[in-house]
PDB file of C-alpha atoms and ligand atoms in Angstrom:
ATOM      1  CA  UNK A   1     -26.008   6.162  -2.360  1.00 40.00           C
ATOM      2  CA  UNK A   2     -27.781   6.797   1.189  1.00 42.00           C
ATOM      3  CA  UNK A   3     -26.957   2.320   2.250  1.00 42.00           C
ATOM      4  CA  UNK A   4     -23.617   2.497   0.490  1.00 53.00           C
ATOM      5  CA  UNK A   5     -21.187   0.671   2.792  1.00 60.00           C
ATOM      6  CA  UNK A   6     -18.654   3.414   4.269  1.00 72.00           C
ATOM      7  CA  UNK A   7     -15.718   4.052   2.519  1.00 87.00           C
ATOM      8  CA  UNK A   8     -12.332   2.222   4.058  1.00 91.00           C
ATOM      9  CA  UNK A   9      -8.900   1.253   3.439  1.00 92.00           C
ATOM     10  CA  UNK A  10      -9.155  -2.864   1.523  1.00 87.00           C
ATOM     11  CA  UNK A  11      -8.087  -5.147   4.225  1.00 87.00           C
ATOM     12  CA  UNK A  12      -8.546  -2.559   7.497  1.00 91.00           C
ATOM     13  CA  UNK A  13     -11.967  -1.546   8.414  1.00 90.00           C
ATOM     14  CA  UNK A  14     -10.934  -1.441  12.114  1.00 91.00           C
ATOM     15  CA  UNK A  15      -7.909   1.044  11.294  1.00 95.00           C
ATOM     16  CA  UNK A  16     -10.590   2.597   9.174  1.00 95.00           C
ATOM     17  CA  UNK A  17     -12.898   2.761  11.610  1.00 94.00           C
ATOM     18  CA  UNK A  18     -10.468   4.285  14.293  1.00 95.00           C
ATOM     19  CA  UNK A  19      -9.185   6.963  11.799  1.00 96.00           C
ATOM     20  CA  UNK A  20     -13.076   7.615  11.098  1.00 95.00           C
ATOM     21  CA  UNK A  21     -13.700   8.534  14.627  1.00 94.00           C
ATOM     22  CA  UNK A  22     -10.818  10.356  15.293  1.00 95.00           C
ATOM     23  CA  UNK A  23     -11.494  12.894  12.217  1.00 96.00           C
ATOM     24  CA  UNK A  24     -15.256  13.320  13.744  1.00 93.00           C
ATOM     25  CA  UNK A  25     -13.659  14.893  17.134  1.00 92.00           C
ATOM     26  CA  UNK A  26     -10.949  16.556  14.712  1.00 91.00           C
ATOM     27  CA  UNK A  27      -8.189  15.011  16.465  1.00 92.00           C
ATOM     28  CA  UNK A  28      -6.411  13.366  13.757  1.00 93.00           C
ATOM     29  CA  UNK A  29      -3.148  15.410  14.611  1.00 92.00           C
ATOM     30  CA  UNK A  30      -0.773  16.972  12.288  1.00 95.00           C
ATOM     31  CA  UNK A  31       1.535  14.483  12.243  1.00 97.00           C
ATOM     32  CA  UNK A  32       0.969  10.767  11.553  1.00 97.00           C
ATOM     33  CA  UNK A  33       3.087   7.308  10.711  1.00 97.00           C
ATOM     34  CA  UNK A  34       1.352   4.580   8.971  1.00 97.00           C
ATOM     35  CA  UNK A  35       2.999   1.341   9.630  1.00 96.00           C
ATOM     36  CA  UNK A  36       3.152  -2.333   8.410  1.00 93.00           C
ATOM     37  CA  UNK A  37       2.971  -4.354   6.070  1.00 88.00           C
ATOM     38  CA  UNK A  38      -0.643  -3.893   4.069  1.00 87.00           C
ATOM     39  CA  UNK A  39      -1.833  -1.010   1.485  1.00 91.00           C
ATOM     40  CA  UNK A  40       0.221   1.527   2.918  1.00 95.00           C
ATOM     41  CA  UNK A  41      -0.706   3.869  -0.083  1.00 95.00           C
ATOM     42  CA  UNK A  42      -4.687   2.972   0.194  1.00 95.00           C
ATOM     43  CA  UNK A  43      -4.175   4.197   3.803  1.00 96.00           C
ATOM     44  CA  UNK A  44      -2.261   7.112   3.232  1.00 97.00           C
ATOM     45  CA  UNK A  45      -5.009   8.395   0.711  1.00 97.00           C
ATOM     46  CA  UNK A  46      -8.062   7.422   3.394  1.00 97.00           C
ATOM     47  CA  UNK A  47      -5.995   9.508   5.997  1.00 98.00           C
ATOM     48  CA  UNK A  48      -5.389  12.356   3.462  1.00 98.00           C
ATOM     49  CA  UNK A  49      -8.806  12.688   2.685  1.00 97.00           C
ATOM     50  CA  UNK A  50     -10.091  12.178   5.960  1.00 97.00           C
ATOM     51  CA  UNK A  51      -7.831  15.425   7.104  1.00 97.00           C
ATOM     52  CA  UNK A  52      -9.189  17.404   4.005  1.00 97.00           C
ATOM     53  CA  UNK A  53     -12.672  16.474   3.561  1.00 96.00           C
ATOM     54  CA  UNK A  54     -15.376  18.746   4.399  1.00 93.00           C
ATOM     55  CA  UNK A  55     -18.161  16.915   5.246  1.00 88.00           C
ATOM     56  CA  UNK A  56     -19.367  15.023   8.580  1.00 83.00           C
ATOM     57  CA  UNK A  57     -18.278  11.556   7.929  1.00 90.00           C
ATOM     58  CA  UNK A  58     -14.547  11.741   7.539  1.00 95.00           C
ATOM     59  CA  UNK A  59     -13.194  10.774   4.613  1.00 96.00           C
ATOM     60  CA  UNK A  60     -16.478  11.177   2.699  1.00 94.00           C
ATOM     61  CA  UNK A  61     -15.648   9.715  -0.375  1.00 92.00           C
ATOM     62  CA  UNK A  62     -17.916  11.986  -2.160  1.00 92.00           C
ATOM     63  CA  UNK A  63     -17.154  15.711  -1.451  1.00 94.00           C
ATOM     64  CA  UNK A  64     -14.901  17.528  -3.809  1.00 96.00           C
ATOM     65  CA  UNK A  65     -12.202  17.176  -1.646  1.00 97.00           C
ATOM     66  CA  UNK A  66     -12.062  13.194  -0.991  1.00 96.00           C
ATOM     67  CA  UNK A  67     -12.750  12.628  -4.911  1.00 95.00           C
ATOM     68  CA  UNK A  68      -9.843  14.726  -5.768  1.00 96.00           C
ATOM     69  CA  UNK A  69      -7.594  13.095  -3.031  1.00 96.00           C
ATOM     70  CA  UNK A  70      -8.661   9.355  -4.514  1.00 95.00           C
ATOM     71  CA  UNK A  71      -8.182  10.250  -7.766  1.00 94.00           C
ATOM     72  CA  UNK A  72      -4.433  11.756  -6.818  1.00 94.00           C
ATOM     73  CA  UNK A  73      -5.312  15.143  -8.226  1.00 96.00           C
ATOM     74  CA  UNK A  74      -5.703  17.736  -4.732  1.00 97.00           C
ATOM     75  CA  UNK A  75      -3.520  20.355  -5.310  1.00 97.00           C
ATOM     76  CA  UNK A  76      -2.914  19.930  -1.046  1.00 98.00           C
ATOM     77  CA  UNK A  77      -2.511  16.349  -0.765  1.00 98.00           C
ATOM     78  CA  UNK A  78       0.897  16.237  -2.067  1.00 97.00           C
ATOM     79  CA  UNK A  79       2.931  12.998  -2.269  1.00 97.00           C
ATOM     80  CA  UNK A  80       6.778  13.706  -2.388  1.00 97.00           C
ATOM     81  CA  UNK A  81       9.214  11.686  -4.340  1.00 96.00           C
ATOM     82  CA  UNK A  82      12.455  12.023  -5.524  1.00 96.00           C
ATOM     83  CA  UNK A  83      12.222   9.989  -9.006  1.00 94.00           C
ATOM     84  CA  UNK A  84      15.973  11.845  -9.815  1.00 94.00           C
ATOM     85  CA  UNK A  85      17.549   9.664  -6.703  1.00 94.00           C
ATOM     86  CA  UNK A  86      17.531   6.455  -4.450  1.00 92.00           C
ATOM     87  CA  UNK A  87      16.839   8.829  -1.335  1.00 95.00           C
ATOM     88  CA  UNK A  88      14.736  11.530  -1.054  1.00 96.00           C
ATOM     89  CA  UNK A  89      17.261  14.663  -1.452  1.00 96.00           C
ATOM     90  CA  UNK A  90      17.501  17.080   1.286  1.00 97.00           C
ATOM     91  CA  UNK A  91      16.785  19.814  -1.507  1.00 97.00           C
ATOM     92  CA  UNK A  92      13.185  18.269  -1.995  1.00 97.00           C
ATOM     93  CA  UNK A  93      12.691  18.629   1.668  1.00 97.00           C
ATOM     94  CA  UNK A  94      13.518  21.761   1.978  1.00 97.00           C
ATOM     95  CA  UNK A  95      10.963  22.769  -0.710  1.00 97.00           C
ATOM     96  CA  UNK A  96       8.690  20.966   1.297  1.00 98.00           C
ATOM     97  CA  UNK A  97       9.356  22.550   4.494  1.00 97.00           C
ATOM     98  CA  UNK A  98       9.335  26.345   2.405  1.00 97.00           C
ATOM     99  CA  UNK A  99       5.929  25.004   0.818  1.00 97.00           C
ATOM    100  CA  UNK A 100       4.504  24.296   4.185  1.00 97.00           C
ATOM    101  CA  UNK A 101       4.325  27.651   5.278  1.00 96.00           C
ATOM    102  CA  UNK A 102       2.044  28.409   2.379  1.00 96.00           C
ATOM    103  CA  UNK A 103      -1.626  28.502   3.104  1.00 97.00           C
ATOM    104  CA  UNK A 104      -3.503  25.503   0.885  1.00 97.00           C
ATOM    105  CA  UNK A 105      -4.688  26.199  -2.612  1.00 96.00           C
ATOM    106  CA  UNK A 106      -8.037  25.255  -2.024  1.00 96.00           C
ATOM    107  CA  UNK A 107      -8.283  22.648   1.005  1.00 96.00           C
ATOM    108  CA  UNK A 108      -8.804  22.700   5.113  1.00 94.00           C
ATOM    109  CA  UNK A 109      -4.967  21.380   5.328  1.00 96.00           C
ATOM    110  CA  UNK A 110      -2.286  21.063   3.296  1.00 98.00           C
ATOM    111  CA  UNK A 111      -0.894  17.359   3.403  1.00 98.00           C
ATOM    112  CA  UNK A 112       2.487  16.185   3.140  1.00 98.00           C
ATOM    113  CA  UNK A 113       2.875  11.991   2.197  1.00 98.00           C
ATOM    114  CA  UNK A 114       5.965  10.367   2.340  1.00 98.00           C
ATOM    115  CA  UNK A 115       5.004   7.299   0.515  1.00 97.00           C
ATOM    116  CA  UNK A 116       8.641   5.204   1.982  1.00 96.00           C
ATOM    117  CA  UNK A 117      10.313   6.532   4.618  1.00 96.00           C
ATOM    118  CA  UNK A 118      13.145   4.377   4.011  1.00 95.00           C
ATOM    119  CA  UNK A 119      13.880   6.232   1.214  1.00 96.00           C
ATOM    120  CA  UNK A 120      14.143   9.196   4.583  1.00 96.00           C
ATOM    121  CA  UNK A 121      17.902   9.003   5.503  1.00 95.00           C
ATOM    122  CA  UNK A 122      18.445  10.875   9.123  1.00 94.00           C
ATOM    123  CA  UNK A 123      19.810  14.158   7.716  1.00 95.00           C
ATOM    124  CA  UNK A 124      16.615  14.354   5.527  1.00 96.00           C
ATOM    125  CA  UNK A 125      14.457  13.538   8.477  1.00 97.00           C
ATOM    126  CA  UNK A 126      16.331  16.173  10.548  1.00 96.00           C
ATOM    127  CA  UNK A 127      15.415  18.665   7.637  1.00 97.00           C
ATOM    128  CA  UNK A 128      11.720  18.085   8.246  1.00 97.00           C
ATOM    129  CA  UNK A 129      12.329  17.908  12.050  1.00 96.00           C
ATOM    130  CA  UNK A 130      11.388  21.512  12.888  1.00 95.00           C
ATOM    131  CA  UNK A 131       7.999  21.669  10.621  1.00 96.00           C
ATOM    132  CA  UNK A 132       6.710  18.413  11.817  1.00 96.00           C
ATOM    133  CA  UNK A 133       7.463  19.926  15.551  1.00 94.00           C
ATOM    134  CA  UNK A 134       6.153  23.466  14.895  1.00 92.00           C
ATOM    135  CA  UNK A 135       5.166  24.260  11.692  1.00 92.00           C
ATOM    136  CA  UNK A 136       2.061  26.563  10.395  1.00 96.00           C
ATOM    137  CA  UNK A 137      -1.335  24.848  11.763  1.00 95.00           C
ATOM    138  CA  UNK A 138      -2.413  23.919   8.197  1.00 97.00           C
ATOM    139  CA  UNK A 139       0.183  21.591   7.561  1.00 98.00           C
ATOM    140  CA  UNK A 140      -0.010  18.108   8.299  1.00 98.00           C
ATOM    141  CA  UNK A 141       2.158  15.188   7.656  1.00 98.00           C
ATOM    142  CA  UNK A 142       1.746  11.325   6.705  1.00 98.00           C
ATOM    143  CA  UNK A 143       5.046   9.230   6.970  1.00 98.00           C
ATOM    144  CA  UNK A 144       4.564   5.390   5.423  1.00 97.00           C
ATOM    145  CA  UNK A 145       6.902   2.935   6.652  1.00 96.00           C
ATOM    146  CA  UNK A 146       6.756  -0.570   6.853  1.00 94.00           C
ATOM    147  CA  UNK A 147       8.858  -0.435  10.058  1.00 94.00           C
ATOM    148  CA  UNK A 148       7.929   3.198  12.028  1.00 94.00           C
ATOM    149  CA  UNK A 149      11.890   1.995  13.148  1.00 94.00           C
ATOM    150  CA  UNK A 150      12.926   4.057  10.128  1.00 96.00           C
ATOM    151  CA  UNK A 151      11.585   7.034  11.516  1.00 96.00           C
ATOM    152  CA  UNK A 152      14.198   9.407  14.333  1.00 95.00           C
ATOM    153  CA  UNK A 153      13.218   9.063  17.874  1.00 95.00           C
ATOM    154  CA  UNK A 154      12.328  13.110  17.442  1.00 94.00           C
ATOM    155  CA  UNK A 155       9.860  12.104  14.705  1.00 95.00           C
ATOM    156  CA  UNK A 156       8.366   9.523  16.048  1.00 95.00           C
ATOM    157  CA  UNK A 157       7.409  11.209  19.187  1.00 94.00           C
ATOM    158  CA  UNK A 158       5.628  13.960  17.543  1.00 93.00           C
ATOM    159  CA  UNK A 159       3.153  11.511  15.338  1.00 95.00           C
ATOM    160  CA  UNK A 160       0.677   9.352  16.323  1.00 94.00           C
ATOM    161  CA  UNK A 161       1.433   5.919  15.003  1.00 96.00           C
ATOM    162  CA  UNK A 162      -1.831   4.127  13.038  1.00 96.00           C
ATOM    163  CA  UNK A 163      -0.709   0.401  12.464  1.00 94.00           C
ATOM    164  CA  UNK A 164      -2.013  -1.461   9.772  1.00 93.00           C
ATOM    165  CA  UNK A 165      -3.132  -5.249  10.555  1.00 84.00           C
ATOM    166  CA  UNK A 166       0.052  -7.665  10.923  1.00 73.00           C
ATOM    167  CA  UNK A 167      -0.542  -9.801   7.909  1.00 60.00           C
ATOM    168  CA  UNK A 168      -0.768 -12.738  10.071  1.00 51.00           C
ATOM    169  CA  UNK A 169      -4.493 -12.130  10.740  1.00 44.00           C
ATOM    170  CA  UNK A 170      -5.397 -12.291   7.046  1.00 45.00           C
ATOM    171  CA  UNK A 171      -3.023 -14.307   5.497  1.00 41.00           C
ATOM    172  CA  UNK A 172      -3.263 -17.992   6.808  1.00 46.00           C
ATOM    173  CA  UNK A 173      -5.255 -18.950   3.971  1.00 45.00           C
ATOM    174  CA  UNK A 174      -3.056 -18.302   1.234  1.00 48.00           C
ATOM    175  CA  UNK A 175      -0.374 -20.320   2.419  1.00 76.00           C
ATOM    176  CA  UNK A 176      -2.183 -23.116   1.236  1.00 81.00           C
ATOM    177  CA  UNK A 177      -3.593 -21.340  -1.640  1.00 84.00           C
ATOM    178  CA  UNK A 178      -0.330 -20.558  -2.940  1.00 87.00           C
ATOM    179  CA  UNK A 179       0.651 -24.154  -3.243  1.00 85.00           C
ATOM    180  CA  UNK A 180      -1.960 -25.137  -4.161  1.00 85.00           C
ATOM    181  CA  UNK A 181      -1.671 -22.570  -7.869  1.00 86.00           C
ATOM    182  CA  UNK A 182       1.753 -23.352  -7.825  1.00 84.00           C
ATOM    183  CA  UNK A 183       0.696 -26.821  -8.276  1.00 82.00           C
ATOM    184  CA  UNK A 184      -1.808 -26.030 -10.809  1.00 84.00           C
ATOM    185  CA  UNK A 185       0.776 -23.783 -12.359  1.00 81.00           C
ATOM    186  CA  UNK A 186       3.114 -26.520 -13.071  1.00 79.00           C
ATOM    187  CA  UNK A 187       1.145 -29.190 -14.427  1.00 78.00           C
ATOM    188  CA  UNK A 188       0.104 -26.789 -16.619  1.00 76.00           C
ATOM    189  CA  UNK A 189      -3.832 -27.715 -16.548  1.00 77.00           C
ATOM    190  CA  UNK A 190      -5.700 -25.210 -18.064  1.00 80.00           C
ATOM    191  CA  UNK A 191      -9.265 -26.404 -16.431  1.00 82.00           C
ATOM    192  CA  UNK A 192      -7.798 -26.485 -13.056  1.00 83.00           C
ATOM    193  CA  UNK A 193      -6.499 -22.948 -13.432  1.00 84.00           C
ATOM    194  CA  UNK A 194      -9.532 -21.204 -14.380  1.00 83.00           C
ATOM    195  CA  UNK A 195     -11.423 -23.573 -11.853  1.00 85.00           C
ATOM    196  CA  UNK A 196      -8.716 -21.791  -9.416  1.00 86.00           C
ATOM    197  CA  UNK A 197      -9.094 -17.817 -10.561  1.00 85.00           C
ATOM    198  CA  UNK A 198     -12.910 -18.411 -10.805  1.00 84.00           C
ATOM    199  CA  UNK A 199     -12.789 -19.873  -7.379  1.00 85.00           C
ATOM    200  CA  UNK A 200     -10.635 -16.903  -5.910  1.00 85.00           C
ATOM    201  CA  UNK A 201     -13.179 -13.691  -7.482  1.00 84.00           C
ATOM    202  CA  UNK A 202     -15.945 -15.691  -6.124  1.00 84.00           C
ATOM    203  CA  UNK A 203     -14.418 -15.142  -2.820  1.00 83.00           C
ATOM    204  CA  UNK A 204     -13.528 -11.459  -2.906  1.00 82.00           C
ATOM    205  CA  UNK A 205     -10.116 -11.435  -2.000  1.00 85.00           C
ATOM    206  CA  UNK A 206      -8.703  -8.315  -1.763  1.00 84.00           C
ATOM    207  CA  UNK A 207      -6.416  -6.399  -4.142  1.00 84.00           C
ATOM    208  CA  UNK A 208      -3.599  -7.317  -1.472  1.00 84.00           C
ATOM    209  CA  UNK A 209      -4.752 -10.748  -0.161  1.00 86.00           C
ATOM    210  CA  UNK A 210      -4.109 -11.645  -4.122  1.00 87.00           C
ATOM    211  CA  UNK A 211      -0.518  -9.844  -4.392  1.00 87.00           C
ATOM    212  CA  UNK A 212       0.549 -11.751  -1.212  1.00 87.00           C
ATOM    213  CA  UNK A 213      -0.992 -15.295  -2.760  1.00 88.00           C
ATOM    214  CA  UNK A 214       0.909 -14.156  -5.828  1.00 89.00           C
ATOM    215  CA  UNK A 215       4.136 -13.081  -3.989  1.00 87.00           C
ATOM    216  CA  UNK A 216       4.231 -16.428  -2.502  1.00 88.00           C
ATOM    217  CA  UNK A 217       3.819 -18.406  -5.284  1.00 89.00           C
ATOM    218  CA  UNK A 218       6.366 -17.108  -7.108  1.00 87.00           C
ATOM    219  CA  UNK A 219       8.951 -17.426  -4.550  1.00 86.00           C
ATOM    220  CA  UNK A 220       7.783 -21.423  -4.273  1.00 87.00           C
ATOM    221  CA  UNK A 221       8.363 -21.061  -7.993  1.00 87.00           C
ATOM    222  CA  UNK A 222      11.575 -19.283  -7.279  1.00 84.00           C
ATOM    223  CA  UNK A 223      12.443 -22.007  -4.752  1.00 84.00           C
ATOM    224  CA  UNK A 224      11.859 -24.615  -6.907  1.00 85.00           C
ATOM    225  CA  UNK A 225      14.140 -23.337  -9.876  1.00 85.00           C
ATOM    226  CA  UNK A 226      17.127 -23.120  -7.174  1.00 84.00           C
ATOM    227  CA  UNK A 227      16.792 -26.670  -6.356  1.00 84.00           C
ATOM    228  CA  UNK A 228      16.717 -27.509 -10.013  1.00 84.00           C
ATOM    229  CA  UNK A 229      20.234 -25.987 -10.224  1.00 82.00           C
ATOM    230  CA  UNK A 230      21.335 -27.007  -7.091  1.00 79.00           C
ATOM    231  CA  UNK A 231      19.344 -30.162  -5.793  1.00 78.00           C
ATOM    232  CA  UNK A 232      18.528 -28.847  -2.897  1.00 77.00           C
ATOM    233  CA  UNK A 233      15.941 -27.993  -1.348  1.00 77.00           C
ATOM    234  CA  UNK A 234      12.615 -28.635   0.929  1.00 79.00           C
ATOM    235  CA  UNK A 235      10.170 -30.987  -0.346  1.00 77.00           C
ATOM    236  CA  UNK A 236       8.082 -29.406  -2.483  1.00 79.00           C
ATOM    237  CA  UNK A 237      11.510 -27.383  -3.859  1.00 82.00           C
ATOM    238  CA  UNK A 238      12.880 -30.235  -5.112  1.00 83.00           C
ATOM    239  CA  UNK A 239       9.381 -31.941  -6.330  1.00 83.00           C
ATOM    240  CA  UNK A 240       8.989 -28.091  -8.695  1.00 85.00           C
ATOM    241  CA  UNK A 241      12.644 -28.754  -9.781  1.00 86.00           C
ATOM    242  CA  UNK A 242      10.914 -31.659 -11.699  1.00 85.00           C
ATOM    243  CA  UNK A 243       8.759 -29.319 -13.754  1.00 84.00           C
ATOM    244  CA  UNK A 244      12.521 -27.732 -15.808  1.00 86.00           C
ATOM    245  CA  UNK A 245      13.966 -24.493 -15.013  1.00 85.00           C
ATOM    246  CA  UNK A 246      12.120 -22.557 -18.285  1.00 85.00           C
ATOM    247  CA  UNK A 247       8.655 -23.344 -17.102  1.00 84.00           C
ATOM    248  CA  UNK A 248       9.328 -22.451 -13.857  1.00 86.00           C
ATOM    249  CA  UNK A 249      11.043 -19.035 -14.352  1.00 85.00           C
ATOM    250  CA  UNK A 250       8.706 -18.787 -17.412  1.00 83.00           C
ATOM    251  CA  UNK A 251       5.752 -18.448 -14.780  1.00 84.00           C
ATOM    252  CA  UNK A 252       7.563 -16.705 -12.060  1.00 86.00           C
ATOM    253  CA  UNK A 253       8.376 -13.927 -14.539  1.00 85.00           C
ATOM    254  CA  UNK A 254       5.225 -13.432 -15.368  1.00 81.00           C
ATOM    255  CA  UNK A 255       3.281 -13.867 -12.098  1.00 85.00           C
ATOM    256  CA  UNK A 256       6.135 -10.803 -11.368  1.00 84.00           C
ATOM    257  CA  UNK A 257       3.949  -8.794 -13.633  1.00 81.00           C
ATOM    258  CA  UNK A 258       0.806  -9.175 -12.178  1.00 82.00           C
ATOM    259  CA  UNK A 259       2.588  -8.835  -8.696  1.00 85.00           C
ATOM    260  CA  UNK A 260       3.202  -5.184 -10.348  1.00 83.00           C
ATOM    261  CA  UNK A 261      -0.318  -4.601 -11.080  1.00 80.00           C
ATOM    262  CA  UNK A 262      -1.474  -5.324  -7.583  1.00 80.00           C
ATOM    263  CA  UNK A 263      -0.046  -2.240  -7.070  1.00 77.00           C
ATOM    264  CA  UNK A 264      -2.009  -0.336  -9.175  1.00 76.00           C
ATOM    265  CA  UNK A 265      -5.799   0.657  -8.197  1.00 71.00           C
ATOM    266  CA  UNK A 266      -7.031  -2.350 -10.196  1.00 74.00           C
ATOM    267  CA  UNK A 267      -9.883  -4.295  -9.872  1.00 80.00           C
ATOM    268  CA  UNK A 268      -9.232  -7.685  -8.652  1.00 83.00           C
ATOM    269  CA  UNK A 269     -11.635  -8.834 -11.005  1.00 83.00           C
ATOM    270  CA  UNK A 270      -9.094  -7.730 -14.038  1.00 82.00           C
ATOM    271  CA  UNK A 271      -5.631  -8.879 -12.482  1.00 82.00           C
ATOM    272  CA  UNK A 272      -8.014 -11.960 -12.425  1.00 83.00           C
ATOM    273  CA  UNK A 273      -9.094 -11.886 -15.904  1.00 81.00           C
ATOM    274  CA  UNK A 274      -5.494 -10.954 -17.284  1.00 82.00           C
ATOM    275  CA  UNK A 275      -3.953 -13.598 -15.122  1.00 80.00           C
ATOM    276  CA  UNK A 276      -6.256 -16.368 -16.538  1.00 77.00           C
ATOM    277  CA  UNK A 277      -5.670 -15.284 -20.540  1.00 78.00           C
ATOM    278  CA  UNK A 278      -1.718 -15.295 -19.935  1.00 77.00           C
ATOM    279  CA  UNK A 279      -1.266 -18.186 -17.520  1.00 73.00           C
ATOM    280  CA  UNK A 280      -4.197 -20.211 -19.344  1.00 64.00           C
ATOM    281  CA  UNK A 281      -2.045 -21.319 -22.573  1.00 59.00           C
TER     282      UNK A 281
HETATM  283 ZN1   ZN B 301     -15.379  14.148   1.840  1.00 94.93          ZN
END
């Protein structure tokens, strides 16, 4: 365990790194946004569990505290949803903000996650206004956003913002790449597909370097079956068209699927494997 590489969020060991540091002086704040467009979930849990772990090297990974916070089980690292409406109610920020003035159940902190705060209209934001500005010195807060634009003015100037990579610096390759399987997707060679997948674990891409090959792919796919019921198109649209409407939304349906899974904390190894059995036919 002593040479294991040090924990850090897939696709951001310099916002790892940074967060790392920051939680060795103990100044990760009370309040922070996590913005772009990567693993905003990954990076909410490595900021969680760097605020409540208890050992040097912030997050851990291996203390009581950061296993319980990976594994979504700290009673203090609490994610709030709404799963009863579009928004987050008011009512289920108000619980929040009554909750915060509770000392934890068994952590350093108590931590709050907003997992979307576009799902944060401006009267719920206002409801959390006062706690992220002055509430108990336990509580600490993690708003996820794509764009930290969601966020009030007031908000925003009480967090410290932690941007995740612009995708730009990862993703040039699978521009290509994404053609390139939409290709092999559509002439429907078996050999060349598993050539592909075994090609792609071989060079570690990450859990989201695959859901943004996959993402694009199926909107070439998705391009392609408008120009089949249009004609028009770019090149490549209208060259896809060619392949008939079922295969096409045949394979982006199910590459919409595995698009899902990326989600999940799955290896890339099995989206791999799953991918190859169903598209491999
Ligand atoms: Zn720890």
């Amino acid at each position: 365990m002593a040479n294991q590489e040090p924990l850090s969020i897939p696709g951001e060991p310099r916002l790892s790194r940074r967060i790392r540091e920051a939680a060795g002086r103990d100044a990760l704040g009370h309040a922070a946004i996590l913005s772009g467009q990567g693993d905003l979930a990954a990076a909410a849990r490595f900021l969680a569990a760097a605020q409540l772990c208890r050992d040097g090297d912030k997050p851990c990974g291996l203390c009581p505290d950061c296993r319980k916070v990976f594994r979504g089980v700290h009673p203090d690292a609490v994610t709030v949803t709404d799963p009863d409406h579009k928004n987050v109610s008011v009512d289920v920020l108000r619980e929040v903000v009554s909750d915060a003035s509770v000392l934890p159940n068994e952590g350093r902190r108590k931590v709050y996650i907003f997992p979307d705060c576009a799902l944060l209209d401006g009267k719920a934001q206002n409801v959390l206004l006062k706690v992220v500005e002055d509430g108990p010195p336990h509580a600490a807060f993690i708003f996820c956003a794509a764009n930290s634009a969601v966020l009030l003015p007031t908000i925003r100037s009480r967090t410290v913002e932690w941007k995740l990579s612009p995708p730009a610096e990862t993703a040039a390759a699978p521009d290509e790449r994404s053609r390139e399987l939409c290709g092999i997707l559509c002439a429907g060679k078996a050999p060349e597909l598993a050539a592909f997948f075994a090609e792609l674990e071989n060079s570690k891409i990450s859990r989201e370097e695959l859901k943004k090959l996959l993402s694009d792919t199926r909107d070439l796919l998705v391009s392609g079956l408008a120009a089949a019921c249009t004609g028009q198109g770019d090149a490549l649209a209208v060259r896809l068209a060619g392949v008939g409407k079922y295969k096409l939304s045949a394979a982006a349906e199910s590459l919409g699927g595995f698009i899902r899974h990326c989600n999940y904390n799955i290896g890339v190894g099995q989206v791999l494997g799953a991918l190859a059995v169903e598209l491999v036919r």
